[in-house]
Coordinates of C-alpha atoms (C1' of nucleotides) in Angstrom, one line a residue:
Chain A
M18 CA -37.1 2.5 -0.2
S19 CA -33.6 3.8 0.2
D20 CA -31.2 1.9 -2.0
Q21 CA -29.7 -1.0 0.1
T22 CA -26.8 -1.3 -2.4
G23 CA -23.5 -1.5 -0.6
V24 CA -20.6 0.1 -2.4
S25 CA -17.4 -2.0 -2.8
V26 CA -14.1 -0.9 -1.3
Q27 CA -12.7 -0.4 -4.8
Q28 CA -15.6 1.8 -5.8
I29 CA -15.0 4.0 -2.7
V30 CA -11.3 4.3 -3.5
E31 CA -12.1 5.3 -7.1
K32 CA -14.7 7.9 -6.0
V33 CA -12.3 9.5 -3.6
W34 CA -9.5 9.3 -6.1
L35 CA -11.6 11.1 -8.7
S36 CA -12.8 13.7 -6.3
I37 CA -9.2 14.5 -5.4
A38 CA -8.1 14.5 -9.0
E39 CA -11.0 16.8 -9.9
R40 CA -10.1 19.1 -7.1
R41 CA -13.4 18.7 -5.3
L42 CA -11.5 17.5 -2.3
R43 CA -8.7 19.8 -1.4
P44 CA -5.4 18.9 0.3
G45 CA -5.7 19.0 4.1
V46 CA -9.4 18.2 4.5
Q47 CA -10.2 15.4 6.8
L48 CA -12.0 12.4 5.6
K49 CA -14.1 11.5 8.6
E50 CA -15.1 7.8 8.7
E51 CA -18.7 8.1 9.9
Q52 CA -19.4 10.8 7.5
M53 CA -18.1 8.7 4.6
A54 CA -19.9 5.7 5.9
T55 CA -23.2 7.6 5.7
I56 CA -22.5 8.9 2.2
F57 CA -21.6 5.5 0.8
N58 CA -24.2 3.7 2.9
V59 CA -21.7 1.1 4.2
S60 CA -20.2 0.4 7.6
R61 CA -17.1 2.2 8.9
A62 CA -15.0 -1.0 8.6
R63 CA -15.2 -0.8 4.8
I64 CA -14.4 2.9 4.8
R65 CA -11.3 2.2 7.0
Q66 CA -10.2 -0.4 4.4
A67 CA -10.6 2.1 1.6
L68 CA -8.7 4.7 3.5
A69 CA -5.8 2.3 4.1
L70 CA -5.6 1.7 0.4
L71 CA -5.7 5.4 -0.3
Q72 CA -2.8 5.8 2.1
R73 CA -1.0 3.1 0.2
D74 CA -1.4 5.2 -2.9
G75 CA -0.1 8.3 -1.2
L76 CA -3.3 10.2 -1.6
V77 CA -4.2 10.5 2.1
A78 CA -2.2 10.5 5.2
I79 CA -3.5 8.6 8.2
I80 CA -2.4 10.1 11.6
P81 CA -3.1 7.7 14.5
N82 CA -6.0 8.7 16.6
R83 CA -6.5 11.7 14.5
G84 CA -7.9 10.6 11.2
A85 CA -7.3 10.6 7.5
F86 CA -6.4 13.8 5.6
V87 CA -5.9 14.5 1.9
C88 CA -2.2 14.8 1.2
K89 CA -0.5 18.0 0.0
P90 CA 2.7 16.9 -1.8
S91 CA 5.6 19.4 -1.7
V92 CA 7.2 20.7 -4.9
E93 CA 10.2 18.5 -4.2
E94 CA 8.1 15.4 -3.8
A95 CA 6.4 16.3 -7.1
R96 CA 9.8 16.4 -8.8
D97 CA 10.8 13.1 -7.2
V98 CA 7.6 11.5 -8.5
F99 CA 8.2 12.6 -12.0
F100 CA 11.9 11.7 -11.8
V101 CA 11.0 8.1 -10.9
R102 CA 8.1 8.0 -13.3
R103 CA 10.4 8.9 -16.2
T104 CA 12.5 5.8 -15.4
V105 CA 9.7 3.4 -14.8
E106 CA 7.8 4.4 -17.9
R107 CA 11.0 4.1 -19.9
C108 CA 11.3 0.5 -18.5
V109 CA 7.7 -0.2 -19.4
V110 CA 8.0 1.1 -22.9
E111 CA 11.3 -0.8 -23.6
R112 CA 9.7 -4.0 -22.4
L113 CA 6.7 -3.5 -24.7
C114 CA 8.8 -2.8 -27.7
K115 CA 10.2 -6.3 -27.5
G116 CA 6.8 -7.4 -28.8
V117 CA 3.2 -7.2 -28.0
S118 CA 0.3 -9.5 -29.0
K119 CA -2.4 -8.5 -31.4
A120 CA -4.9 -8.4 -28.6
D121 CA -2.7 -6.0 -26.7
I122 CA -2.4 -3.7 -29.7
K123 CA -6.2 -3.7 -30.1
R124 CA -6.6 -2.9 -26.4
L125 CA -4.2 0.0 -26.6
R126 CA -5.7 1.5 -29.7
D127 CA -9.2 1.1 -28.3
H128 CA -8.1 3.0 -25.2
V129 CA -6.7 5.9 -27.2
A130 CA -9.9 5.9 -29.2
K131 CA -11.9 6.2 -26.0
E132 CA -9.7 9.1 -24.9
R133 CA -10.4 10.9 -28.2
I134 CA -14.1 10.6 -27.7
A135 CA -13.9 11.9 -24.1
N136 CA -11.8 14.8 -25.3
T137 CA -14.1 15.8 -28.1
Q138 CA -17.1 15.6 -25.8
D139 CA -15.2 17.4 -23.0
I140 CA -16.2 15.0 -20.2
T141 CA -13.8 15.9 -17.5
T142 CA -14.3 12.9 -15.4
D143 CA -13.6 10.5 -18.2
I144 CA -10.7 12.5 -19.5
I145 CA -8.9 12.3 -16.1
K146 CA -9.7 8.6 -15.6
L147 CA -8.7 7.6 -19.1
S148 CA -5.5 9.7 -19.4
G149 CA -4.1 8.1 -16.2
G150 CA -5.6 4.8 -17.4
F151 CA -3.5 4.8 -20.5
H152 CA -0.2 4.7 -18.6
L153 CA -1.6 2.1 -16.3
L154 CA -2.7 0.0 -19.3
L155 CA 0.8 0.1 -20.7
A156 CA 2.2 -1.2 -17.4
E157 CA -0.5 -3.9 -17.2
T158 CA 0.3 -5.0 -20.7
V159 CA 3.9 -5.7 -19.7
G160 CA 2.5 -8.4 -17.3
S161 CA 4.8 -7.6 -14.4
D162 CA 3.0 -7.3 -11.1
F163 CA 5.7 -5.1 -9.8
L164 CA 5.8 -2.6 -12.7
F165 CA 2.0 -2.4 -12.6
A166 CA 1.9 -1.8 -8.8
T167 CA 4.7 0.8 -9.1
M168 CA 2.9 2.5 -12.0
R169 CA -0.3 2.5 -10.1
D170 CA 1.3 4.3 -7.3
L171 CA 3.0 6.8 -9.5
I172 CA -0.2 7.6 -11.4
A173 CA -2.1 8.1 -8.2
R174 CA 0.5 10.5 -6.9
S175 CA 0.8 12.2 -10.3
S176 CA -2.9 12.9 -10.3
L177 CA -2.8 14.5 -6.9
I178 CA 0.2 16.6 -8.0
T179 CA -1.5 17.6 -11.2
A180 CA -4.6 18.6 -9.2
V181 CA -2.5 20.7 -6.8
Y182 CA -0.1 22.3 -9.2
R183 CA -1.8 22.5 -12.5
N184 CA -1.7 26.0 -13.8
T185 CA -3.8 25.7 -16.9
N186 CA -7.5 24.7 -17.2
R187 CA -6.9 22.3 -20.0
F188 CA -6.2 18.8 -18.9
N189 CA -2.9 17.6 -20.3
C190 CA -1.9 14.1 -21.4
G191 CA -3.8 14.5 -24.7
P192 CA -4.6 11.4 -26.7
D193 CA -2.4 12.4 -29.7
E194 CA 0.8 11.9 -27.9
H195 CA -0.5 8.6 -26.5
A196 CA -1.4 7.5 -30.0
E197 CA 2.1 8.2 -31.3
I198 CA 3.6 6.2 -28.4
V199 CA 1.3 3.2 -29.2
E200 CA 2.3 3.2 -32.9
A201 CA 6.0 3.3 -32.0
I202 CA 5.5 0.3 -29.7
V203 CA 3.5 -1.5 -32.4
G204 CA 6.4 -0.9 -34.8
N205 CA 8.9 -2.2 -32.2
D206 CA 10.8 1.1 -32.5
A207 CA 12.2 1.3 -29.0
D208 CA 14.3 4.4 -29.6
R209 CA 11.4 6.3 -31.0
A210 CA 9.0 5.0 -28.3
T211 CA 11.2 5.9 -25.3
H212 CA 11.9 9.3 -26.9
L213 CA 8.2 10.0 -27.4
M214 CA 7.4 8.9 -23.8
A215 CA 10.2 11.1 -22.4
H216 CA 8.9 14.0 -24.4
H217 CA 5.3 13.3 -23.3
L218 CA 6.2 13.3 -19.6
E219 CA 8.2 16.5 -20.0
H220 CA 5.2 18.0 -21.6
V221 CA 2.9 17.0 -18.7
E222 CA 5.4 18.2 -16.1
S223 CA 5.9 21.5 -18.0
E224 CA 2.2 22.3 -17.5
L225 CA 2.6 22.3 -13.8
D226 CA 3.7 25.3 -11.8
L227 CA 6.5 23.7 -9.7
T228 CA 8.3 27.1 -9.3
E229 CA 5.6 28.1 -6.8
I230 CA 6.7 29.6 -3.6
R231 CA 6.6 26.9 -1.0
D232 CA 3.8 26.9 1.5
L233 CA 5.5 27.5 4.8
S234 CA 2.5 27.5 7.0
H235 CA 3.8 24.5 8.8
D236 CA 7.1 26.2 9.5
L237 CA 6.4 29.6 11.1
R238 CA 10.1 30.5 11.6
A239 CA 10.9 30.1 7.9
A240 CA 7.8 31.9 6.8
L241 CA 8.5 34.9 9.0
A242 CA 12.2 35.1 8.2
Chain B
M21 CA -1.7 -16.5 33.3
S22 CA -1.5 -16.1 29.5
D23 CA 0.1 -12.8 28.5
Q24 CA -2.6 -10.3 27.7
T25 CA -0.2 -8.2 25.7
G26 CA -1.7 -7.3 22.3
V27 CA 0.8 -7.0 19.5
S28 CA 0.7 -3.9 17.3
V29 CA -0.1 -4.1 13.6
Q30 CA 3.4 -2.9 12.8
Q31 CA 4.9 -5.7 14.9
I32 CA 2.9 -8.3 13.1
V33 CA 4.0 -6.9 9.8
E34 CA 7.6 -7.0 10.9
K35 CA 7.4 -10.5 12.2
V36 CA 5.9 -11.8 9.0
W37 CA 8.4 -9.8 6.9
L38 CA 11.3 -11.3 8.8
S39 CA 9.9 -14.8 8.6
I40 CA 9.7 -14.5 4.8
A41 CA 13.1 -12.9 4.5
E42 CA 14.6 -15.7 6.6
R43 CA 12.8 -18.3 4.5
R44 CA 10.8 -19.8 7.3
L45 CA 7.7 -18.8 5.4
R46 CA 7.9 -20.1 1.8
P47 CA 6.2 -18.6 -1.2
G48 CA 2.7 -20.0 -1.8
V49 CA 1.8 -20.8 1.8
Q50 CA -1.5 -19.4 3.0
L51 CA -1.5 -17.1 5.9
K52 CA -4.8 -18.0 7.6
E53 CA -6.3 -15.2 9.6
E54 CA -7.6 -17.1 12.6
Q55 CA -4.4 -19.1 12.9
M56 CA -2.4 -15.9 13.0
A57 CA -4.8 -14.2 15.4
T58 CA -4.2 -17.1 17.8
I59 CA -0.4 -16.9 17.4
F60 CA -0.2 -13.2 18.0
N61 CA -3.0 -13.2 20.5
V62 CA -5.0 -10.4 18.8
S63 CA -8.3 -10.2 17.0
R64 CA -8.7 -11.1 13.3
A65 CA -9.4 -7.4 12.5
R66 CA -5.8 -6.5 13.3
I67 CA -4.4 -9.4 11.4
R68 CA -6.5 -8.3 8.4
Q69 CA -5.0 -4.9 8.7
A70 CA -1.5 -6.3 8.8
L71 CA -2.2 -8.5 5.8
A72 CA -3.4 -5.5 3.8
L73 CA -0.1 -3.7 4.6
L74 CA 1.9 -6.8 3.5
Q75 CA -0.1 -6.8 0.3
R76 CA 0.9 -3.2 -0.2
D77 CA 4.5 -4.2 0.2
G78 CA 4.1 -6.9 -2.4
L79 CA 5.0 -9.7 0.1
V80 CA 1.6 -11.4 0.1
A81 CA -1.2 -11.6 -2.5
I82 CA -4.7 -11.4 -1.2
I83 CA -7.3 -13.3 -3.3
P84 CA -10.9 -12.3 -2.5
N85 CA -12.8 -15.0 -0.6
R86 CA -9.7 -17.2 -0.7
G87 CA -7.1 -15.7 1.6
A88 CA -3.6 -14.3 1.8
F89 CA -0.6 -16.1 0.3
V90 CA 3.1 -15.4 0.3
C91 CA 4.1 -14.1 -3.1
K92 CA 6.5 -15.8 -5.4
P93 CA 8.1 -13.2 -7.6
S94 CA 9.1 -14.3 -11.1
V95 CA 12.6 -13.9 -12.4
E96 CA 11.5 -11.1 -14.7
E97 CA 9.8 -9.3 -11.8
A98 CA 13.1 -9.6 -9.8
R99 CA 14.9 -8.0 -12.6
D100 CA 12.3 -5.2 -12.8
V101 CA 12.7 -4.6 -9.1
F102 CA 16.4 -4.2 -9.3
F103 CA 16.1 -2.1 -12.4
V104 CA 13.9 0.4 -10.7
R105 CA 15.9 0.2 -7.5
R106 CA 19.1 1.2 -9.3
T107 CA 17.3 4.4 -10.4
V108 CA 15.7 5.3 -7.2
E109 CA 18.8 4.6 -5.1
R110 CA 20.8 6.8 -7.5
C111 CA 18.2 9.6 -7.0
V112 CA 18.5 9.2 -3.2
V113 CA 22.3 9.2 -3.2
E114 CA 22.4 12.3 -5.5
R115 CA 20.1 14.2 -3.2
L116 CA 22.1 13.2 -0.2
C117 CA 25.4 14.4 -1.8
K118 CA 23.9 17.9 -1.9
G119 CA 24.6 18.1 1.8
V120 CA 23.6 16.2 5.0
S121 CA 23.4 17.5 8.6
K122 CA 25.9 16.4 11.2
A123 CA 23.1 14.5 13.0
D124 CA 22.4 12.6 9.8
I125 CA 26.0 11.7 9.3
K126 CA 26.1 10.3 12.9
R127 CA 22.9 8.3 12.3
L128 CA 24.3 6.8 9.1
R129 CA 27.7 5.9 10.7
D130 CA 26.0 4.5 13.8
H131 CA 23.9 2.3 11.6
V132 CA 26.9 0.9 9.7
A133 CA 28.6 0.2 13.1
K134 CA 25.5 -1.8 14.2
E135 CA 25.7 -3.8 10.9
R136 CA 29.4 -4.5 11.7
I137 CA 28.5 -5.8 15.1
A138 CA 25.7 -8.0 13.8
N139 CA 28.0 -9.4 11.1
T140 CA 30.8 -10.3 13.5
Q141 CA 28.4 -11.9 15.9
D142 CA 26.6 -13.6 13.0
I143 CA 23.1 -12.9 14.1
T144 CA 21.1 -13.6 11.0
T145 CA 17.9 -11.8 12.1
D146 CA 19.8 -8.6 12.8
I147 CA 21.9 -8.8 9.7
I148 CA 18.8 -9.0 7.5
K149 CA 17.0 -6.3 9.3
L150 CA 19.9 -3.9 9.3
S151 CA 21.1 -4.4 5.8
G152 CA 17.7 -3.5 4.4
G153 CA 17.5 -0.8 7.0
F154 CA 20.6 0.9 5.7
H155 CA 19.0 1.6 2.3
L156 CA 15.8 2.6 4.1
L157 CA 17.7 5.0 6.3
L158 CA 19.3 6.7 3.3
A159 CA 15.9 7.3 1.8
E160 CA 14.5 8.6 5.1
T161 CA 17.4 11.0 5.4
V162 CA 16.5 12.6 2.1
G163 CA 13.2 13.7 3.8
S164 CA 10.9 12.9 0.9
D165 CA 7.9 10.9 1.8
F166 CA 7.6 9.6 -1.7
L167 CA 11.2 8.4 -2.0
F168 CA 10.9 6.8 1.4
A169 CA 7.7 5.0 0.5
T170 CA 9.1 3.8 -2.8
M171 CA 12.3 2.6 -1.1
R172 CA 10.3 0.8 1.5
D173 CA 8.4 -1.0 -1.2
L174 CA 11.6 -1.8 -3.1
I175 CA 13.4 -3.1 0.0
A176 CA 10.5 -5.3 1.0
R177 CA 10.3 -6.9 -2.5
S178 CA 14.1 -7.2 -2.7
S179 CA 14.1 -9.1 0.6
L180 CA 11.5 -11.6 -0.8
I181 CA 13.5 -11.9 -4.0
T182 CA 16.7 -12.5 -2.1
A183 CA 14.9 -15.1 0.0
V184 CA 13.7 -16.9 -3.0
Y185 CA 16.7 -16.7 -5.4
R186 CA 19.7 -16.4 -3.1
N187 CA 22.2 -19.1 -4.1
T188 CA 24.8 -18.6 -1.4
N189 CA 24.4 -19.1 2.3
R190 CA 26.1 -15.8 3.1
F191 CA 24.0 -12.8 3.4
N192 CA 25.1 -10.1 1.0
C193 CA 24.9 -6.4 1.4
G194 CA 27.9 -6.3 3.7
P195 CA 28.7 -3.3 5.9
D196 CA 32.0 -2.4 4.1
E197 CA 30.3 -1.3 0.9
H198 CA 27.8 0.6 3.0
A199 CA 30.5 2.3 4.9
E200 CA 32.2 3.4 1.7
I201 CA 28.9 4.9 0.4
V202 CA 28.4 6.8 3.6
E203 CA 31.8 8.3 3.4
A204 CA 31.4 9.3 -0.2
I205 CA 28.1 11.1 0.8
V206 CA 29.8 12.8 3.7
G207 CA 32.4 14.1 1.2
N208 CA 29.7 15.4 -1.1
D209 CA 31.3 13.3 -3.9
A210 CA 28.2 12.5 -6.0
D211 CA 30.1 10.8 -8.7
R212 CA 31.9 8.4 -6.4
A213 CA 28.8 7.8 -4.3
T214 CA 26.5 7.0 -7.2
H215 CA 29.2 4.8 -8.7
L216 CA 29.7 2.9 -5.4
M217 CA 25.9 2.4 -5.0
A218 CA 25.6 1.1 -8.6
H219 CA 28.4 -1.3 -7.9
H220 CA 26.9 -2.4 -4.6
L221 CA 23.5 -3.2 -6.2
E222 CA 25.2 -5.1 -9.0
H223 CA 27.0 -7.1 -6.4
V224 CA 23.8 -7.9 -4.5
E225 CA 22.0 -8.9 -7.7
S226 CA 25.0 -11.0 -8.8
E227 CA 24.6 -13.3 -5.8
L228 CA 21.1 -14.2 -7.0
D229 CA 20.4 -17.1 -9.3
L230 CA 18.2 -15.3 -11.8
T231 CA 19.0 -17.7 -14.6
E232 CA 16.9 -20.4 -12.9
I233 CA 14.4 -22.2 -15.2
R234 CA 11.1 -20.6 -14.9
D235 CA 8.5 -22.2 -12.8
L236 CA 5.7 -23.0 -15.3
S237 CA 3.3 -24.7 -13.0
H238 CA 0.8 -22.0 -13.6
D239 CA 1.1 -22.4 -17.4
L240 CA 0.6 -26.1 -18.2
R241 CA 0.7 -25.6 -21.9
A242 CA 4.2 -24.0 -21.7
A243 CA 5.5 -26.5 -19.2
L244 CA 4.5 -29.5 -21.3
A245 CA 5.7 -28.0 -24.6
Chain C
dT25 C1' -8.3 40.2 30.0
dC26 C1' -5.6 36.2 29.5
dA27 C1' -4.0 31.6 30.6
dT28 C1' -5.1 27.1 32.6
dT29 C1' -7.9 23.2 33.9
dC30 C1' -11.6 20.3 33.4
dC31 C1' -15.4 18.1 31.3
dA32 C1' -18.7 17.1 27.3
dT33 C1' -18.5 15.9 22.7
dA34 C1' -16.8 14.0 18.6
dT35 C1' -13.8 10.8 16.4
dT36 C1' -10.9 6.9 15.9
dG37 C1' -9.4 2.0 17.5
dT38 C1' -10.7 -2.6 18.7
dC39 C1' -13.3 -6.5 19.4
dG40 C1' -16.6 -10.4 19.1
dA41 C1' -20.4 -12.3 16.5
dC42 C1' -22.9 -13.4 12.4
dA43 C1' -23.4 -13.9 7.2
dA44 C1' -21.4 -15.3 2.7
dT45 C1' -18.3 -17.9 0.3
dT46 C1' -15.1 -21.5 -0.7
dT47 C1' -13.1 -25.9 0.2
dT48 C1' -13.2 -30.6 1.5
dG49 C1' -14.9 -35.2 2.5
dC50 C1' -18.2 -38.7 1.4
dA51 C1' -21.4 -41.1 -1.0
dA52 C1' -24.0 -42.3 -5.1
dT53 C1' -23.9 -43.1 -9.9
dC54 C1' -22.1 -44.2 -14.5
Chain D
dG28 C1' -12.5 -47.2 -10.8
dA29 C1' -13.4 -42.4 -12.0
dT30 C1' -16.6 -38.7 -11.9
dT31 C1' -20.3 -35.9 -10.3
dG32 C1' -23.3 -33.9 -6.7
dC33 C1' -24.2 -32.7 -2.1
dA34 C1' -23.5 -31.5 2.6
dA35 C1' -20.5 -30.2 6.4
dA36 C1' -16.6 -27.8 7.8
dA37 C1' -13.4 -24.2 7.4
dT38 C1' -12.3 -19.6 6.0
dT39 C1' -13.1 -15.0 4.7
dG40 C1' -16.2 -10.7 4.6
dT41 C1' -19.1 -7.5 7.1
dC42 C1' -21.3 -5.3 10.7
dG43 C1' -22.7 -3.0 15.1
dA44 C1' -21.3 -1.9 19.7
dC45 C1' -18.1 -0.5 23.1
dA46 C1' -13.4 1.4 24.7
dA47 C1' -9.7 4.7 24.1
dT48 C1' -8.2 9.1 22.6
dA49 C1' -8.3 13.8 20.9
dT50 C1' -10.9 18.3 20.3
dG51 C1' -13.3 22.4 21.7
dG52 C1' -15.5 25.3 25.0
dA53 C1' -16.9 26.8 29.6
dA54 C1' -15.5 27.7 34.2
dT55 C1' -12.0 29.2 37.3
dG56 C1' -8.3 31.9 39.0
dA57 C1' -4.6 35.3 38.6

DNA sequence: TCATTCCATATTGTCGACAATTTTGCAATC
DNA sequence: GATTGCAAAATTGTCGACAATATGGAATGA
C-alpha cells in the first residue's frame, strides 16, 4: 500500500536544503523531529542525523532541549561569508589553472550545458541546485578534501543568504559567467580566471540587499532606541 | 561500584581531539563504536554523534558500513588549510581592530597568561589546548557565528596537520607572539596586527615538514613508477 | 484584572535490541 | 602452494520505547 521506501539521510538533507534555498522554509521556523519523521517516512534517529548535518552546514541551529530552527544569518555574517568565499574560490581557480584533465574539462562543460538548459526551461529547482553545484564541482575537481568541504559549507550558507536577502526575482549565478570561467581555466589563464571569478562573485553579492536595516527583534533596547 | 557518570558528547569529541593532537591516535586507525562506548561508559548512539561531529571537523573520515578512521591529510591539503587560515585570521584580526570591549581585552590577556603558565610548567595537554584556543577566542570575540565556525574547523584541521607533520618536539604557537597580537589589537593598529598574525602563521607553518615525500600507498601505479 | 504556580501536553534526549553489511578464518579445490 | 567459496564473527545501521525537559494553559490568590 503505502510506499515503504525509506529516504536516505542525504536525501533528507538535500530536500531541506532546497526548501530553504527556495524560501519555502523561512528562517526561524522549527523543524520538529516527529513531524519530519512522518513526512519522510523514516524514524526520528535518521532525522536527527540529517539535522546534525544541516547544523554543520550552518543552515539550522540546534538548541539543546528545544529543537532545530532554520538559521537567519545577519548582514554582517553574510558579508563574512562572501569575504571568505572570494578567497577560497580564488584558491580553487588558481589550483585548477595549473592544469586539468580532459575528463575534468568535459565534466565542467557538461555542467554548464545543464545549467543553460535549466535556465531556458526556467526550472527553479534545477537552477538553484546547478548554480551552487557549479562552484562545488570546481572545488571537487581540485581534489582537495579540505577545499571541497570548505566550499560545501560556503555554498550552503550562500544559498541561505541568497534566499533571505535576494532582492530580485531572477536567480543570479547565470551560466554565461560560469562558462567564461571554465574556458579561462581550460586555457590555463590564471589571471583571467581569477579576475572573472572575482567579478562573478561581486555580481552575485550585488544582487543582494545587504544594506537592509537590521532586524532588532531580538534586542528590544536597540530597537526602541 | 563502577562510576555511573555518563560523559557528554562534547567531552568525547574533546578527548578524541586531544588524543589525535598529542599523536596518541595515529592517522588511519579505526575508531570502533562499541570499543569507545565501553571506554567512555556511554551508549553507542552518543559515540556515533561524537564521530559525526569529528567528521564535521575533518578529523575522522566515516566510510559507510565500514566505520570511522582518523584522517591523514595530504601535504597539499595542509597547504590549503594554511592558505585559507591566513585569510580568515586576517579577516578576524581586521574586525577586532575596529574596537573591542574592555571585557574582551581582559579575556584575551587572561588567555595569554594561561598559555604562559602552561608553557613554563610544560604541560603538553594544556599547551595544545590553549594555543589552539587562542585563535578560537579571537574568532569568538568577533561575534560572527560564521567566522567562529570556520575558525573552529581550521583549528581542528591545523591540529591534525601539526600532529602529522611536526618535525620538532617543541610545540609552536608560543604565547609571546600571541601577546604581541593582542596588544596590537588593543591599540587598534590594524596594520601591525595583521602583519604580526601573518608572521605568526608563517612561523607555525615553517615548523612543519611539508616537503615530505608523498605517501603513495593509495596509488600503487604512482608509487611503483 | 494581573501575576504566579502547578500540571498536562508536546518535544527532545537516551538507550538497548535487532537487522544488514562487511570482514575474517577455514577448508576445499585447482 | 595459491586461490576461491563459504560460513561465522564482528561491526555498523536502524528502529521503537522510555526518560528528561520545555511549553502552554488553567487554577489560584492578591
